[in-house]
PDB file of C-alpha atoms in Angstrom:
ATOM      1  CA  UNK A   1     108.935 121.244 107.429  1.00  0.00           C
ATOM      2  CA  UNK A   2     108.301 121.267 111.233  1.00  0.00           C
ATOM      3  CA  UNK A   3     105.160 119.863 112.432  1.00  0.00           C
ATOM      4  CA  UNK A   4     104.587 122.955 114.243  1.00  0.00           C
ATOM      5  CA  UNK A   5     105.203 125.665 111.555  1.00  0.00           C
ATOM      6  CA  UNK A   6     103.361 122.831 109.174  1.00  0.00           C
ATOM      7  CA  UNK A   7     100.364 123.313 112.059  1.00  0.00           C
ATOM      8  CA  UNK A   8     100.780 127.213 111.581  1.00  0.00           C
ATOM      9  CA  UNK A   9     100.851 127.312 108.111  1.00  0.00           C
ATOM     10  CA  UNK A  10      97.436 125.836 108.121  1.00  0.00           C
ATOM     11  CA  UNK A  11      96.387 127.549 110.322  1.00  0.00           C
ATOM     12  CA  UNK A  12      96.655 130.695 108.180  1.00  0.00           C
ATOM     13  CA  UNK A  13      95.669 129.219 105.740  1.00  0.00           C
ATOM     14  CA  UNK A  14      92.155 128.284 107.196  1.00  0.00           C
ATOM     15  CA  UNK A  15      91.615 131.426 108.557  1.00  0.00           C
ATOM     16  CA  UNK A  16      92.352 133.306 105.426  1.00  0.00           C
ATOM     17  CA  UNK A  17      95.711 135.631 106.821  1.00  0.00           C
ATOM     18  CA  UNK A  18      97.147 134.347 103.658  1.00  0.00           C
ATOM     19  CA  UNK A  19      96.997 131.933 100.930  1.00  0.00           C
ATOM     20  CA  UNK A  20      97.991 128.434 101.007  1.00  0.00           C
ATOM     21  CA  UNK A  21      98.267 126.238  97.691  1.00  0.00           C
ATOM     22  CA  UNK A  22      98.294 122.877  98.663  1.00  0.00           C
ATOM     23  CA  UNK A  23      98.177 120.806  95.356  1.00  0.00           C
ATOM     24  CA  UNK A  24      97.421 117.438  94.258  1.00  0.00           C
ATOM     25  CA  UNK A  25     100.064 114.732  91.904  1.00  0.00           C
ATOM     26  CA  UNK A  26     100.836 111.893  91.606  1.00  0.00           C
ATOM     27  CA  UNK A  27     103.360 110.435  93.848  1.00  0.00           C
ATOM     28  CA  UNK A  28     106.637 109.770  93.231  1.00  0.00           C
ATOM     29  CA  UNK A  29     109.880 107.855  95.112  1.00  0.00           C
ATOM     30  CA  UNK A  30     110.560 111.491  95.395  1.00  0.00           C
ATOM     31  CA  UNK A  31     108.015 111.006  97.990  1.00  0.00           C
ATOM     32  CA  UNK A  32     108.275 107.859  99.321  1.00  0.00           C
ATOM     33  CA  UNK A  33     109.804 108.935 102.858  1.00  0.00           C
ATOM     34  CA  UNK A  34     107.193 111.094 103.905  1.00  0.00           C
ATOM     35  CA  UNK A  35     104.359 108.799 102.539  1.00  0.00           C
ATOM     36  CA  UNK A  36     106.370 106.086 104.885  1.00  0.00           C
ATOM     37  CA  UNK A  37     106.111 108.952 107.825  1.00  0.00           C
ATOM     38  CA  UNK A  38     102.418 109.215 107.174  1.00  0.00           C
ATOM     39  CA  UNK A  39     101.356 105.542 107.448  1.00  0.00           C
ATOM     40  CA  UNK A  40     103.778 104.813 110.121  1.00  0.00           C
ATOM     41  CA  UNK A  41     102.538 107.760 112.882  1.00  0.00           C
ATOM     42  CA  UNK A  42      98.743 106.271 111.526  1.00  0.00           C
ATOM     43  CA  UNK A  43      99.364 102.781 111.985  1.00  0.00           C
ATOM     44  CA  UNK A  44     101.302 103.728 115.262  1.00  0.00           C
ATOM     45  CA  UNK A  45      98.129 105.099 116.327  1.00  0.00           C
ATOM     46  CA  UNK A  46      96.341 101.959 115.845  1.00  0.00           C
ATOM     47  CA  UNK A  47      93.001 103.262 115.382  1.00  0.00           C
ATOM     48  CA  UNK A  48      92.321 103.512 111.483  1.00  0.00           C
ATOM     49  CA  UNK A  49      94.464 100.713 109.480  1.00  0.00           C
ATOM     50  CA  UNK A  50      94.477  96.879 109.594  1.00  0.00           C
ATOM     51  CA  UNK A  51      98.679  97.128 109.280  1.00  0.00           C
ATOM     52  CA  UNK A  52     101.154  96.248 112.814  1.00  0.00           C
ATOM     53  CA  UNK A  53     103.798  98.481 112.914  1.00  0.00           C
ATOM     54  CA  UNK A  54     105.647  95.602 112.112  1.00  0.00           C
ATOM     55  CA  UNK A  55     104.993  96.318 108.120  1.00  0.00           C
ATOM     56  CA  UNK A  56     107.910  97.372 106.575  1.00  0.00           C
ATOM     57  CA  UNK A  57     108.782  99.845 104.690  1.00  0.00           C
ATOM     58  CA  UNK A  58     109.894  96.997 101.824  1.00  0.00           C
ATOM     59  CA  UNK A  59     106.075  96.242 101.965  1.00  0.00           C
ATOM     60  CA  UNK A  60     104.440  99.692 102.612  1.00  0.00           C
ATOM     61  CA  UNK A  61     106.359 100.502  99.075  1.00  0.00           C
ATOM     62  CA  UNK A  62     105.122  97.558  97.037  1.00  0.00           C
ATOM     63  CA  UNK A  63     101.366  98.858  98.558  1.00  0.00           C
ATOM     64  CA  UNK A  64     101.871 101.793  97.339  1.00  0.00           C
ATOM     65  CA  UNK A  65     103.527 102.174  94.213  1.00  0.00           C
ATOM     66  CA  UNK A  66     101.783  98.209  93.108  1.00  0.00           C
ATOM     67  CA  UNK A  67      98.614  98.052  90.393  1.00  0.00           C
ATOM     68  CA  UNK A  68      97.093 101.116  92.121  1.00  0.00           C
ATOM     69  CA  UNK A  69      98.284 104.743  91.762  1.00  0.00           C
ATOM     70  CA  UNK A  70      99.755 106.636  94.632  1.00  0.00           C
ATOM     71  CA  UNK A  71      98.554 110.657  94.638  1.00  0.00           C
ATOM     72  CA  UNK A  72     100.199 113.010  97.183  1.00  0.00           C
ATOM     73  CA  UNK A  73      98.726 116.569  98.616  1.00  0.00           C
ATOM     74  CA  UNK A  74     101.377 118.866  98.820  1.00  0.00           C
ATOM     75  CA  UNK A  75     101.494 122.579  99.872  1.00  0.00           C
ATOM     76  CA  UNK A  76     105.604 123.249  98.924  1.00  0.00           C
ATOM     77  CA  UNK A  77     107.407 120.103  98.731  1.00  0.00           C
ATOM     78  CA  UNK A  78     105.686 118.848 102.140  1.00  0.00           C
ATOM     79  CA  UNK A  79     103.627 115.728 102.280  1.00  0.00           C
ATOM     80  CA  UNK A  80     100.115 116.414 103.716  1.00  0.00           C
ATOM     81  CA  UNK A  81      98.012 113.679 102.842  1.00  0.00           C
ATOM     82  CA  UNK A  82      97.647 110.705 100.118  1.00  0.00           C
ATOM     83  CA  UNK A  83      95.980 108.026  98.410  1.00  0.00           C
ATOM     84  CA  UNK A  84      95.975 105.292  96.457  1.00  0.00           C
ATOM     85  CA  UNK A  85      93.774 104.362  93.691  1.00  0.00           C
ATOM     86  CA  UNK A  86      92.893 101.815  91.759  1.00  0.00           C
ATOM     87  CA  UNK A  87      90.362  98.977  90.588  1.00  0.00           C
ATOM     88  CA  UNK A  88      88.718  97.696  93.703  1.00  0.00           C
ATOM     89  CA  UNK A  89      89.500  93.690  91.499  1.00  0.00           C
ATOM     90  CA  UNK A  90      90.748  92.601  89.253  1.00  0.00           C
ATOM     91  CA  UNK A  91      88.818  91.226  86.402  1.00  0.00           C
ATOM     92  CA  UNK A  92      84.570  91.011  86.316  1.00  0.00           C
ATOM     93  CA  UNK A  93      85.313  93.715  88.739  1.00  0.00           C
ATOM     94  CA  UNK A  94      87.452  96.078  87.361  1.00  0.00           C
ATOM     95  CA  UNK A  95      84.856  98.362  86.994  1.00  0.00           C
ATOM     96  CA  UNK A  96      84.956  99.576  90.452  1.00  0.00           C
ATOM     97  CA  UNK A  97      87.632 101.022  92.655  1.00  0.00           C
ATOM     98  CA  UNK A  98      89.015 101.868  95.662  1.00  0.00           C
ATOM     99  CA  UNK A  99      90.933 104.232  97.752  1.00  0.00           C
ATOM    100  CA  UNK A 100      93.249 104.503 100.621  1.00  0.00           C
ATOM    101  CA  UNK A 101      93.821 107.676 101.583  1.00  0.00           C
ATOM    102  CA  UNK A 102      95.910 109.398 104.426  1.00  0.00           C
ATOM    103  CA  UNK A 103      96.742 112.730 105.698  1.00  0.00           C
ATOM    104  CA  UNK A 104      99.126 113.387 108.320  1.00  0.00           C
ATOM    105  CA  UNK A 105      98.245 113.956 111.636  1.00  0.00           C
ATOM    106  CA  UNK A 106      99.171 117.778 112.434  1.00  0.00           C
ATOM    107  CA  UNK A 107      97.179 118.766 109.134  1.00  0.00           C
ATOM    108  CA  UNK A 108      93.942 116.321 110.535  1.00  0.00           C
ATOM    109  CA  UNK A 109      91.000 118.456 110.167  1.00  0.00           C
ATOM    110  CA  UNK A 110      92.344 120.829 107.438  1.00  0.00           C
ATOM    111  CA  UNK A 111      90.299 119.946 104.608  1.00  0.00           C
ATOM    112  CA  UNK A 112      93.502 118.170 103.622  1.00  0.00           C
ATOM    113  CA  UNK A 113      91.049 114.464 103.719  1.00  0.00           C
ATOM    114  CA  UNK A 114      88.080 116.033 101.673  1.00  0.00           C
ATOM    115  CA  UNK A 115      90.507 117.776  98.497  1.00  0.00           C
ATOM    116  CA  UNK A 116      91.238 113.821  98.133  1.00  0.00           C
ATOM    117  CA  UNK A 117      88.573 112.545  98.311  1.00  0.00           C
ATOM    118  CA  UNK A 118      87.359 114.813  96.359  1.00  0.00           C
ATOM    119  CA  UNK A 119      90.611 115.031  94.022  1.00  0.00           C
ATOM    120  CA  UNK A 120      90.046 110.237  94.026  1.00  0.00           C
ATOM    121  CA  UNK A 121      86.507 111.112  93.094  1.00  0.00           C
ATOM    122  CA  UNK A 122      87.430 112.761  90.015  1.00  0.00           C
ATOM    123  CA  UNK A 123      89.868 110.451  88.900  1.00  0.00           C
ATOM    124  CA  UNK A 124      87.520 106.910  88.537  1.00  0.00           C
ATOM    125  CA  UNK A 125      85.392 109.048  86.548  1.00  0.00           C
ATOM    126  CA  UNK A 126      88.263 110.102  84.524  1.00  0.00           C
ATOM    127  CA  UNK A 127      89.676 106.634  84.833  1.00  0.00           C
ATOM    128  CA  UNK A 128      86.250 104.600  83.724  1.00  0.00           C
ATOM    129  CA  UNK A 129      84.956 103.591  86.897  1.00  0.00           C
ATOM    130  CA  UNK A 130      81.490 102.173  87.604  1.00  0.00           C
ATOM    131  CA  UNK A 131      81.944 102.873  91.823  1.00  0.00           C
ATOM    132  CA  UNK A 132      83.845 103.170  94.418  1.00  0.00           C
ATOM    133  CA  UNK A 133      83.957 100.986  97.199  1.00  0.00           C
ATOM    134  CA  UNK A 134      85.811 101.163 100.504  1.00  0.00           C
ATOM    135  CA  UNK A 135      86.545  97.273 101.824  1.00  0.00           C
ATOM    136  CA  UNK A 136      87.464  98.022 105.546  1.00  0.00           C
ATOM    137  CA  UNK A 137      86.207 101.975 106.475  1.00  0.00           C
ATOM    138  CA  UNK A 138      86.854 100.979 110.786  1.00  0.00           C
ATOM    139  CA  UNK A 139      83.701 102.238 112.640  1.00  0.00           C
ATOM    140  CA  UNK A 140      85.079 103.844 115.405  1.00  0.00           C
ATOM    141  CA  UNK A 141      86.806 106.254 112.672  1.00  0.00           C
ATOM    142  CA  UNK A 142      84.251 108.781 112.568  1.00  0.00           C
ATOM    143  CA  UNK A 143      85.930 111.836 110.434  1.00  0.00           C
ATOM    144  CA  UNK A 144      86.327 108.815 108.124  1.00  0.00           C
ATOM    145  CA  UNK A 145      83.185 107.742 107.874  1.00  0.00           C
ATOM    146  CA  UNK A 146      80.797 111.113 108.057  1.00  0.00           C
ATOM    147  CA  UNK A 147      83.730 112.305 105.414  1.00  0.00           C
ATOM    148  CA  UNK A 148      82.908 110.230 102.945  1.00  0.00           C
ATOM    149  CA  UNK A 149      79.058 110.073 104.094  1.00  0.00           C
ATOM    150  CA  UNK A 150      79.051 113.786 102.652  1.00  0.00           C
ATOM    151  CA  UNK A 151      80.614 112.587  99.454  1.00  0.00           C
ATOM    152  CA  UNK A 152      77.474 110.157  98.893  1.00  0.00           C
ATOM    153  CA  UNK A 153      79.295 106.853 100.597  1.00  0.00           C
ATOM    154  CA  UNK A 154      77.119 104.887 102.307  1.00  0.00           C
ATOM    155  CA  UNK A 155      77.152 102.220 104.288  1.00  0.00           C
ATOM    156  CA  UNK A 156      76.705  98.729 101.908  1.00  0.00           C
ATOM    157  CA  UNK A 157      77.560  95.930 104.931  1.00  0.00           C
ATOM    158  CA  UNK A 158      79.016  95.909 109.245  1.00  0.00           C
ATOM    159  CA  UNK A 159      81.810  93.904 109.332  1.00  0.00           C
ATOM    160  CA  UNK A 160      81.132  92.617 113.248  1.00  0.00           C
ATOM    161  CA  UNK A 161      84.178  93.263 115.625  1.00  0.00           C
ATOM    162  CA  UNK A 162      86.839  92.908 112.251  1.00  0.00           C
ATOM    163  CA  UNK A 163      88.973  95.904 114.188  1.00  0.00           C
ATOM    164  CA  UNK A 164      91.511  95.565 117.125  1.00  0.00           C
ATOM    165  CA  UNK A 165      91.568  99.315 117.554  1.00  0.00           C
ATOM    166  CA  UNK A 166      94.851  99.981 119.754  1.00  0.00           C
ATOM    167  CA  UNK A 167      92.323 101.135 122.328  1.00  0.00           C
ATOM    168  CA  UNK A 168      88.362 100.417 122.466  1.00  0.00           C
ATOM    169  CA  UNK A 169      89.485  96.373 121.532  1.00  0.00           C
ATOM    170  CA  UNK A 170      87.298  94.309 118.568  1.00  0.00           C
ATOM    171  CA  UNK A 171      85.432  97.160 116.949  1.00  0.00           C
ATOM    172  CA  UNK A 172      83.092  96.736 113.264  1.00  0.00           C
ATOM    173  CA  UNK A 173      84.623  97.672 109.930  1.00  0.00           C
ATOM    174  CA  UNK A 174      82.225  99.305 107.548  1.00  0.00           C
ATOM    175  CA  UNK A 175      81.991  98.528 103.949  1.00  0.00           C
ATOM    176  CA  UNK A 176      81.771 101.710 102.078  1.00  0.00           C
ATOM    177  CA  UNK A 177      80.504 101.730  98.099  1.00  0.00           C
ATOM    178  CA  UNK A 178      79.098 104.857  96.005  1.00  0.00           C
ATOM    179  CA  UNK A 179      78.472 105.048  92.296  1.00  0.00           C
ATOM    180  CA  UNK A 180      79.733 107.364  90.329  1.00  0.00           C
ATOM    181  CA  UNK A 181      77.218 109.033  88.183  1.00  0.00           C
ATOM    182  CA  UNK A 182      79.136 111.854  85.783  1.00  0.00           C
ATOM    183  CA  UNK A 183      78.936 115.269  86.591  1.00  0.00           C
ATOM    184  CA  UNK A 184      78.044 117.522  84.205  1.00  0.00           C
TER     185      UNK A 184
END
């Protein structure tokens, strides 16, 4: 689906003109091209991920289809966003989950990120994790920081000038954390 058509569909869904059902499912090899496109669009902006445009498709594939499980948010066959979830560290740290989220730029602000975070928290609980930690949240990515805070994450630490932002220069990165108490 072209970006303009996707934007119109998302706008209609948000405005309630008609119902579009977004689902979240485990990613498959068939999703790789769409996921790679989203990843490239995010890294080219240079404002959210610590990867350069030299990051290869092969490295991306091993990074997203490796030890963590990848999920995609879809409307029909269109991938709107994605996340990967797994243990932050092995062995003595494997009770703490970590996740990375990406939303197609045209779908940002439409609730896709919120749905991905909500899904990942439920999945992390289901998998028996005690807590979730984000190791590297760019401080100037206010939408992400505020979204995570709405879900109960707090800034556990600040990494001063740890991210080289394409427009802003060196900015802080946060470590964000929350416990995953059972929801009853």
